[in-house]
Structure formats: structure tokens, C-alpha cells
CSV table of C-alpha atoms (C1' of nucleotides) in Angstrom, one decimal:
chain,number,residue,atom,x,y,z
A,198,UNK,CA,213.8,133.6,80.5
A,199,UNK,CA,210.7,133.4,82.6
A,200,UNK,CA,208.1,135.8,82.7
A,201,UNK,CA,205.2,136.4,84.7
A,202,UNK,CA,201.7,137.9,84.3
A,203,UNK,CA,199.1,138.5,86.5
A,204,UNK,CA,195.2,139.7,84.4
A,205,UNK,CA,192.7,141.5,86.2
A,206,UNK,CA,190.1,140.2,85.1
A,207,UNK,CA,188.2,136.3,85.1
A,208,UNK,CA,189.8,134.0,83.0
A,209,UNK,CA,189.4,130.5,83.2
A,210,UNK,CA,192.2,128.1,81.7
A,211,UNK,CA,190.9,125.2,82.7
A,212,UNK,CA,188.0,125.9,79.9
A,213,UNK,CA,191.6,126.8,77.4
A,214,UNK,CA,193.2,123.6,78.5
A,215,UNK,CA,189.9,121.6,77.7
A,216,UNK,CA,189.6,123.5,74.4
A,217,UNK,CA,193.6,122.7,73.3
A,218,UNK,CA,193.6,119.2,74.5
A,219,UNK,CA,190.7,118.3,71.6
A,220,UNK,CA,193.3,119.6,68.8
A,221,UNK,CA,195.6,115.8,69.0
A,222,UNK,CA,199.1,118.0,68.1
A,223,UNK,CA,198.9,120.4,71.1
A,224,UNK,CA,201.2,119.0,74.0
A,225,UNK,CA,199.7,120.0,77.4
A,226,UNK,CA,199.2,119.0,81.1
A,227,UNK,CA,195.7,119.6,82.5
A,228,UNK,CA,196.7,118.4,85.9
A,229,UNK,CA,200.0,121.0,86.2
A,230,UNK,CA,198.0,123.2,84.0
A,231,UNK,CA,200.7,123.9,81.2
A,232,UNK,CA,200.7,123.9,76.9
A,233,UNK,CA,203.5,124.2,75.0
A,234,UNK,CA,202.9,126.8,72.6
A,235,UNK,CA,204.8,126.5,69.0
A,236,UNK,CA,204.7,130.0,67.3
A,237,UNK,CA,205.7,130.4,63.5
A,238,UNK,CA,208.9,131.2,64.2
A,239,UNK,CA,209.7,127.6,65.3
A,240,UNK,CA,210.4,128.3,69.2
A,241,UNK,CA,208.5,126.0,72.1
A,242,UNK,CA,207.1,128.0,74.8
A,243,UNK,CA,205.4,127.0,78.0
A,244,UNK,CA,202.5,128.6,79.8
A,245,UNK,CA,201.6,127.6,83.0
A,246,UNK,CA,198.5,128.9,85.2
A,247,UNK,CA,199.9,129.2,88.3
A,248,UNK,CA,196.6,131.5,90.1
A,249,UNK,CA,192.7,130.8,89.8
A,250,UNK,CA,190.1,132.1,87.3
A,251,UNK,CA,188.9,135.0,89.9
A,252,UNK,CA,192.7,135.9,90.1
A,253,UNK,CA,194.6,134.5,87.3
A,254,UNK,CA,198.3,134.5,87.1
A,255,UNK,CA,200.8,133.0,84.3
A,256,UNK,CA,203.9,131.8,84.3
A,257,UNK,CA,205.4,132.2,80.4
A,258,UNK,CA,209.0,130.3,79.7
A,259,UNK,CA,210.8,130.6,76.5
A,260,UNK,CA,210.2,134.1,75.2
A,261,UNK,CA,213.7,135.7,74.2
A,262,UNK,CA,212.4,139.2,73.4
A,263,UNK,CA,209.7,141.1,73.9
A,264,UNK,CA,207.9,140.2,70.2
A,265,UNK,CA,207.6,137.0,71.0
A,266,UNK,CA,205.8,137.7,74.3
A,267,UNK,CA,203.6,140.1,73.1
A,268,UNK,CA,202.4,136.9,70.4
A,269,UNK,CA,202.4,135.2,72.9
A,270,UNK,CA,199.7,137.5,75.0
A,271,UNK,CA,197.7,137.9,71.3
A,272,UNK,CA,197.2,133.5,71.3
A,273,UNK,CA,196.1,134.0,74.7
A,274,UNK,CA,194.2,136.6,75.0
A,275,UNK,CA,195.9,137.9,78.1
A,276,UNK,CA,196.1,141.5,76.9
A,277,UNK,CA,192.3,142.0,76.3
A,278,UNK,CA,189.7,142.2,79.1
A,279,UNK,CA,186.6,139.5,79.0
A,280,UNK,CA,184.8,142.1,81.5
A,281,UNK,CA,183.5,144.5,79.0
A,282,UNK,CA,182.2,141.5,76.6
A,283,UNK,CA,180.6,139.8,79.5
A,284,UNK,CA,179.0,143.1,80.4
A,285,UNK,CA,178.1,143.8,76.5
A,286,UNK,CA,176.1,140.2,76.4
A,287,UNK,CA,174.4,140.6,79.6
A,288,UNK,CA,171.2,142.2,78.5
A,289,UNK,CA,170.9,140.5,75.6
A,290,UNK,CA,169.4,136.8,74.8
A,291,UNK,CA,172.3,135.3,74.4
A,292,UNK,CA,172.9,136.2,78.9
A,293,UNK,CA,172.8,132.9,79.7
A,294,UNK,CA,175.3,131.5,77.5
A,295,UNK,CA,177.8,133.7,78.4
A,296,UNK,CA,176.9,133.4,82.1
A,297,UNK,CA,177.7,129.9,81.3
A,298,UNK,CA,180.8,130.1,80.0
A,299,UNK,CA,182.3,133.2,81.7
A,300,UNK,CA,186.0,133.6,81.5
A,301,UNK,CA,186.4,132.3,78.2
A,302,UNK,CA,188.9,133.8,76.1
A,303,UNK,CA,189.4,133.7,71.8
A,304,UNK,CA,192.4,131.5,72.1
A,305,UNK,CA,194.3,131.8,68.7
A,306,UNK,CA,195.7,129.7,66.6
A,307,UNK,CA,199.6,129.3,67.2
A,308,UNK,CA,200.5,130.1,63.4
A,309,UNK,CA,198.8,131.8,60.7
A,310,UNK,CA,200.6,129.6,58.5
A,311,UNK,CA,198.9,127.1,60.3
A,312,UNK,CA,195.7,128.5,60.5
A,313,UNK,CA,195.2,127.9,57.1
A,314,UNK,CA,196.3,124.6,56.7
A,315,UNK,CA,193.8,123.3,59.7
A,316,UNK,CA,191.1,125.1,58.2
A,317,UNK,CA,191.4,123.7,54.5
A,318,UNK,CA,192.2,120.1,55.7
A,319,UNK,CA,188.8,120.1,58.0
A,320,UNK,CA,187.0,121.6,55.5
A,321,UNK,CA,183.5,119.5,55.1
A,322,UNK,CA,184.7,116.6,57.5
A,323,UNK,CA,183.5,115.2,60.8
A,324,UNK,CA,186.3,116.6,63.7
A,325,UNK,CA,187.4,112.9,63.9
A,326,UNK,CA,189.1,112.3,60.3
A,327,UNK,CA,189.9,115.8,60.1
A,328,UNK,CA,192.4,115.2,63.0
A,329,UNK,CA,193.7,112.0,61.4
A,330,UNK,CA,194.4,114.5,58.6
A,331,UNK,CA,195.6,117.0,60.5
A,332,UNK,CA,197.9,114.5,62.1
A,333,UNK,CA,199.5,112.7,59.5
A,334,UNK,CA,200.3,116.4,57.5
A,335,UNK,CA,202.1,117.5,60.7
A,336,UNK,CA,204.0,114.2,61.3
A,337,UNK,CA,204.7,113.2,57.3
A,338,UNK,CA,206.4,117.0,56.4
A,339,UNK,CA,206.6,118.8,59.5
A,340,UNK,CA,209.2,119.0,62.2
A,341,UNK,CA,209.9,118.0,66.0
A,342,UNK,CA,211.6,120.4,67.5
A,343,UNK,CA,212.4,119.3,71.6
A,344,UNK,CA,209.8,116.8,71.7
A,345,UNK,CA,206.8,119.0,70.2
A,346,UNK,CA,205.7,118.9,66.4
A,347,UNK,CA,205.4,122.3,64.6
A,348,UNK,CA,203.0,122.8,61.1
A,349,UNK,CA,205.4,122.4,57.9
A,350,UNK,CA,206.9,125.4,56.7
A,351,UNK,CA,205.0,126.7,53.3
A,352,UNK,CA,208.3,125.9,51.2
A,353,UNK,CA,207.9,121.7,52.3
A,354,UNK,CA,204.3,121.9,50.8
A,355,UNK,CA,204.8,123.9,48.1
A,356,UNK,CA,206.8,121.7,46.5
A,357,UNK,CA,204.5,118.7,47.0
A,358,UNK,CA,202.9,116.4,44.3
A,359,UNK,CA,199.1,115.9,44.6
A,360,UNK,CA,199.5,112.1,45.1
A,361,UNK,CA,202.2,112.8,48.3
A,362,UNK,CA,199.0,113.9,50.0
A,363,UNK,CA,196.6,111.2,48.2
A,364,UNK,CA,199.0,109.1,49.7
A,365,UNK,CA,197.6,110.5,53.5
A,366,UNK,CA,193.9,110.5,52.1
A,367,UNK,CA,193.1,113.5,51.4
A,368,UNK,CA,190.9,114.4,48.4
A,369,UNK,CA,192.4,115.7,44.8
A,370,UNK,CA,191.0,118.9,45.6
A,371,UNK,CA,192.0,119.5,49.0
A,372,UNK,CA,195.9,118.5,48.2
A,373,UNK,CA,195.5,121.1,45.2
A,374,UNK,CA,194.1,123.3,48.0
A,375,UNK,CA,197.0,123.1,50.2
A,376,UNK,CA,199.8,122.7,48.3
A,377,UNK,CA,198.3,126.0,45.8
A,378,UNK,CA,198.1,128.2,49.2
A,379,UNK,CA,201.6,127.3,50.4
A,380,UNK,CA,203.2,128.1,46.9
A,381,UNK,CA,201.6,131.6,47.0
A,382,UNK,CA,203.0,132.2,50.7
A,383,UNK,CA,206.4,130.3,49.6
A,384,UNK,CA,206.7,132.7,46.9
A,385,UNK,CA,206.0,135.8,49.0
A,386,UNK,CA,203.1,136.6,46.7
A,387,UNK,CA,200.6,136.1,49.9
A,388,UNK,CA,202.5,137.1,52.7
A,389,UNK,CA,200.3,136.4,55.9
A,390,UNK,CA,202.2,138.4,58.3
A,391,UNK,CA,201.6,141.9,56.5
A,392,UNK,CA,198.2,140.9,55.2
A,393,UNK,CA,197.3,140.5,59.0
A,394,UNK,CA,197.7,144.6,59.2
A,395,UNK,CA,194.7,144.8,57.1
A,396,UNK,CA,191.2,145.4,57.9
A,397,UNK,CA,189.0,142.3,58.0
A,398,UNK,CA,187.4,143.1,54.5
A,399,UNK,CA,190.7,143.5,52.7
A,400,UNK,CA,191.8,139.9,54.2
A,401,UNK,CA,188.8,138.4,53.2
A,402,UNK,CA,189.1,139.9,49.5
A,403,UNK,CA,192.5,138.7,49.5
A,404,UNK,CA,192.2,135.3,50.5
A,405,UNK,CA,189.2,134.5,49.0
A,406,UNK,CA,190.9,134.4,45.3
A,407,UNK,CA,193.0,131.7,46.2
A,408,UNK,CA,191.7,127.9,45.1
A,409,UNK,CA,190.6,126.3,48.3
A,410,UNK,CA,189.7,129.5,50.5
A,411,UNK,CA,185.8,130.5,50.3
A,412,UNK,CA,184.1,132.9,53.0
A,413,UNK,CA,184.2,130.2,56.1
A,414,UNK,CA,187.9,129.8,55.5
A,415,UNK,CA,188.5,133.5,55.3
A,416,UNK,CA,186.4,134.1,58.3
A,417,UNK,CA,188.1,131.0,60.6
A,418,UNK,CA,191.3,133.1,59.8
A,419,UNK,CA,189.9,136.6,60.7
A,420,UNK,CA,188.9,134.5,63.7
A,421,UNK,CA,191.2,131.4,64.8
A,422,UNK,CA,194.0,133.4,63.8
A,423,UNK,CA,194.4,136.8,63.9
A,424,UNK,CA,191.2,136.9,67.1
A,425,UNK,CA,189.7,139.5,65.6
A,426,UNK,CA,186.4,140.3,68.0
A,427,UNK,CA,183.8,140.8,65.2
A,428,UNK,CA,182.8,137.6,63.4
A,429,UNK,CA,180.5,135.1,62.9
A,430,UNK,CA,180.4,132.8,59.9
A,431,UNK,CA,176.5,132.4,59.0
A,432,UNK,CA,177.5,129.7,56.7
A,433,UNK,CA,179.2,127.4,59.8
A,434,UNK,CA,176.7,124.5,60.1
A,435,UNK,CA,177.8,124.3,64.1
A,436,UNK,CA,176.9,127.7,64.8
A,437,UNK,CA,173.4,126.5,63.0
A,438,UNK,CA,173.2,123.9,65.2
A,439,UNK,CA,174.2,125.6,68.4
A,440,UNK,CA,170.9,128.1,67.9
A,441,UNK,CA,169.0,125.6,66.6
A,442,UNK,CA,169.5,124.2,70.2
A,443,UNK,CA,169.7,127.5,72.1
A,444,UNK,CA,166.2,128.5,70.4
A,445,UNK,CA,164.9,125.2,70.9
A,446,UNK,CA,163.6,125.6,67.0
A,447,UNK,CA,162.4,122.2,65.0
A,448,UNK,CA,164.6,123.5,61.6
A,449,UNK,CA,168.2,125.0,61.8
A,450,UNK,CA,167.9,129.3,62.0
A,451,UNK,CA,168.2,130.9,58.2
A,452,UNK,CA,171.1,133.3,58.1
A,453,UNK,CA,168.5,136.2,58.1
A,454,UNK,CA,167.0,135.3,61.3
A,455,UNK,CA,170.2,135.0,62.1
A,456,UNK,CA,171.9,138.1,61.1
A,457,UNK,CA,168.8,139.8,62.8
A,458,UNK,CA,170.8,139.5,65.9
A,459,UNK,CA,174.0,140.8,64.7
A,460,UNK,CA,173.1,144.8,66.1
A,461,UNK,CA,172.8,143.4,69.6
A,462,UNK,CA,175.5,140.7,69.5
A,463,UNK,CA,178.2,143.3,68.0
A,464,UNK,CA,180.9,144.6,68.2
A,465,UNK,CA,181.5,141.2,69.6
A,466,UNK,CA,180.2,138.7,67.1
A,467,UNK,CA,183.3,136.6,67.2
A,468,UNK,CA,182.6,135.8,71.4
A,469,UNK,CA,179.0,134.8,70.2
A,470,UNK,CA,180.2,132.8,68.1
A,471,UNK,CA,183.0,131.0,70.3
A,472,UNK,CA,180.1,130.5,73.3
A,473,UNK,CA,178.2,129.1,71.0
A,474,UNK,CA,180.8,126.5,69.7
A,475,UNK,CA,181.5,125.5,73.1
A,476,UNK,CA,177.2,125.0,73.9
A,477,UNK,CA,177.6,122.3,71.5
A,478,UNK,CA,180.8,120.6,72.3
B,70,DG,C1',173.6,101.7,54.1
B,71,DG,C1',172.5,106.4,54.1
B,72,DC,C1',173.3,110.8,55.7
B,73,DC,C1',176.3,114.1,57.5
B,74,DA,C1',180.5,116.8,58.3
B,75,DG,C1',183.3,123.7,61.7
B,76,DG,C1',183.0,124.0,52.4
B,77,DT,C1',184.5,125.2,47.8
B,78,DG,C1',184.6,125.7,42.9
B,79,DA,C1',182.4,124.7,38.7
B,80,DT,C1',178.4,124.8,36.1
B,81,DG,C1',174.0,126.3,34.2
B,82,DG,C1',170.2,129.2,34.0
C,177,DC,C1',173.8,137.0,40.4
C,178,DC,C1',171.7,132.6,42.7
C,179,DA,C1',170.7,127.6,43.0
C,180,DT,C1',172.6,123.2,42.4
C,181,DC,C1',176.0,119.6,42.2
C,182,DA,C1',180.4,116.9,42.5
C,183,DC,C1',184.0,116.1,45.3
C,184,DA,C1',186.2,112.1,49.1
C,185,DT,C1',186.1,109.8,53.0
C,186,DG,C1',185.3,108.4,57.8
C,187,DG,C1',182.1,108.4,61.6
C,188,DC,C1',177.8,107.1,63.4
DNA sequence: GGCCAGGTGATGG
DNA sequence: CCATCACATGGC
């Protein structure tokens, strides 16, 4: 069935289109204004902007019950306003950034499952390979499904050998990585789906013992995937760089002069964080 | 050719 | 507990 949705409040999906179309396994159409969303549970959806940023309106094809448009709102941010965030950052230094870049929402990642995966694999690796990566993981052990590629499921991986992925290039230690975090979710010992009822410490503390998940990993999760609104991973070199530029500073900000800012930046740290990205990009 | 990349775990003090 | 280092490979 189709479904429609009309926000009330400016959100521009032209900056969401130009944000998907630099992840290579995303299908979309920038000039009729469409992705194809592929949720965990292996179902292709289509959402279409059919209004303008001032006054945006979706159309959402696909969804067969109400859960799966309600996950479908969470990836897109459509049932959160960006008008109290843009009013939170306008008196304070990061204004003109988000001035910049108003209307821009958290746009999740399509599957925590998933999450994960992207974030080990482009761990430590310039964006370029770590799409190559990406890439060859989804098209070697994933699956097609009307035209569009979805993420393996955790029991493919699981039962990989270290050299299946050698085989695509990555490092020993990210294949032990991957293929140790999808045996814990295989198993049901890490279960993704009730761990994202958690607060943000407890899924941190969680994650964090597993081989292959450190603090950036465990906050790209808290972030890319569940889009919780508090973040921002001091650790991120791009987030360095971003103030680095913003300040106009010689030498990359310490995470103290960083974290200095976190009192006027919260309880939105996670927007700061996403403007900033996109300053650099 | 050298340095860097949307880090992490192991090691040694 | 903190600083340092190996890892693995492509991009520039």
C-alpha cells in the first residue's frame, strides 16, 4: 500500500538524496527524487518527495503494517521536528553551520545489522576502498531481492572462514571482526533489536566487549543507527578536521577544547556532529 | 614514496 | 590507567 506524509516542519531531501547517493549500494533517483529503502526484515520500500523543503510531503510504498512504517519514519527522521534543534544552535557558535545546512535530518542506517558491518569494514580507511569493501561484502554473501541488494544476514557471515573475506581484501583482523560480531548476533547472545531499548551507556558497555567494536564503533551505532540526538565521537578524525576548519586553527582541536563546547551544543551533540560532517564533504 | 584514512586490540610501563 | 604500536591496503 501507499502511504502519505506531509511534516511541518523544513526538511530538505534533496541534502538526504545527496547524502545516500555517496553510499554505492543505495538505489535512488535524484531527478524523481526517490530511494529504495531495504529494512532488516528484507522488504524494498520506496520513498518519494513529492512537496518542497518549506512544505515537505512523502509518498511511502511498500509498508504492510504499521511497524514497518513507523521504521520507516525512525530512518527518516520524519517523526521528529528539526525546528527546535535549529532554534537550540542559533545562539550558539556553531549558528552559521546550521544556518547552512538547515533542514537536514539524522538519516539512519537501514539495518542495525548493518550498521555494524559498514562501520567495522570502514574502520581506519579512506571512504574510497571502504566502499570497494563495502561492495564486494554485500554482492559476494548478500542477497538481491527485486533488483536491490540487502546486507547478509548474521547467519551467512557467521559461518565464514577468515580467508573467504581475505579473499575480498580485507585485513586478518577486520574478517575476525566481522565474522566474531555476526556469530554473537547469529547465536542470539547479542541481540541488536532488544539491546536498542537500552540507554546509550548500556549499548556502549555492551558492544564495546566484542573484538572489533571500540568507542567510535559504539558511538556510529548510538548514531547511524538507532539516531539517537546526543553524540559526538571526540575520537572521529573528520569531526577534528571539520573544526579544525570551522575555527580556522593551524593544529586539529584536542578533545578537551572540544568537549568544552559540549554544555552549549547539547542535548543535541549528535546534529553537531552531522553539520559538521557535511562542512567537510 | 610517504602519509593518511569516519580505529582497535595488544603490549609495556 | 595511559601512551605507543602493529595491523592492511588503497588513495592521493
Amino acid at each position: 500500500m501507499t502511504e502519505y506524509i506531509k511534516l511541518n516542519f523544513t526538511y530538505d531531501f534533496g541534502r538526504v538524496l545527496d547524502r545516500l547517493s555517496m553510499d554505492p549500494l543505495i538505489s535512488l533517483n535524484k531527478g524523481e527524487r526517490y530511494v529504495l529503502v531495504t529494512t532488516g526484515e528484507r522488504k524494498v520500500h520506496k520513498v518519494q518527495a513529492t512537496g518542497t523543503t518549506e512544505s515537505p510531503t512523502f509518498l511511502i510504498e511498500g509498508t504492510t503494517n504499521e511497524q514497518q512504517l513507523q521504521t520507516i519514519k525512525e530512518i527518516f527522521h520524519f517523526n521528529r521536528s528539526l525546528e527546535p534543534i535549529h532554534a537550540h544552535f542559533a545562539h550558539t557558535n556553531l549558528a552559521s553551520l546550521f544556518e547552512e545546512h538547515r533542514g537536514t535530518p539524522i538519516i539512519r542506517e537501514f539495518s542495525l545489522y548493518a550498521t555494524l558491518m559498514k562501520s567495522i569494514i570502514h574502520q581506519q580507511l579512506n571512504l574510497s576502498f571502504a566502499h570497494t569493501l563495502t561492495t564486494r561484502f554485500v554482492h559476494t554473501f548478500g542477497e538481491q531481492i527485486e533488483g536491490v541488494w540487502f546486507y547478509p544476514q548474521p547467519e551467512v557471515i557467521g559461518q565464514l572462514q577468515v580467508e573467504h573475506l581475505r579473499e575480498l581484501q580485507f585485513s586478518t583482523r577486520k574478517a575476525e571482526y566481522v565474522i566474531g560480531v555476526s556469530q554473537a548476533i547469529a547465536s542470539g547472545e547479542l541481540n541488536l533489536e532488544a539491546l536498542a531499548q537500552r540507554d546509550d551507556e548500556t549499548i556502549t558497555q555492551t558492544l564495546v566487549k566484542y573484538r572489533g567494536i571500540g568507542p567510535w564503533t559504539a558511538g556510529s551505532f548510538l548514531l547511524f543507527g538507532l539516531g539517537r540526538p546526543n553524540l559526538f565521537p571526540l575520537a572521529d578524525i573528520g569531526l577534528q578536521n571539520a573544526l579544525k576548519k570551522l575555527w580556522a586553527t593551524p593544529d586539529k582541536p584536542k578533545a578537551e577544547e572540544i568537549a568544552a563546547h559540549f554544555p552549549d551544543w547539547s542535548p543535541y551533540l549528535s546534529y553537531a556532529s552531522l553539520y559538521l560532517w557535511r562542512s567537510i564533504e
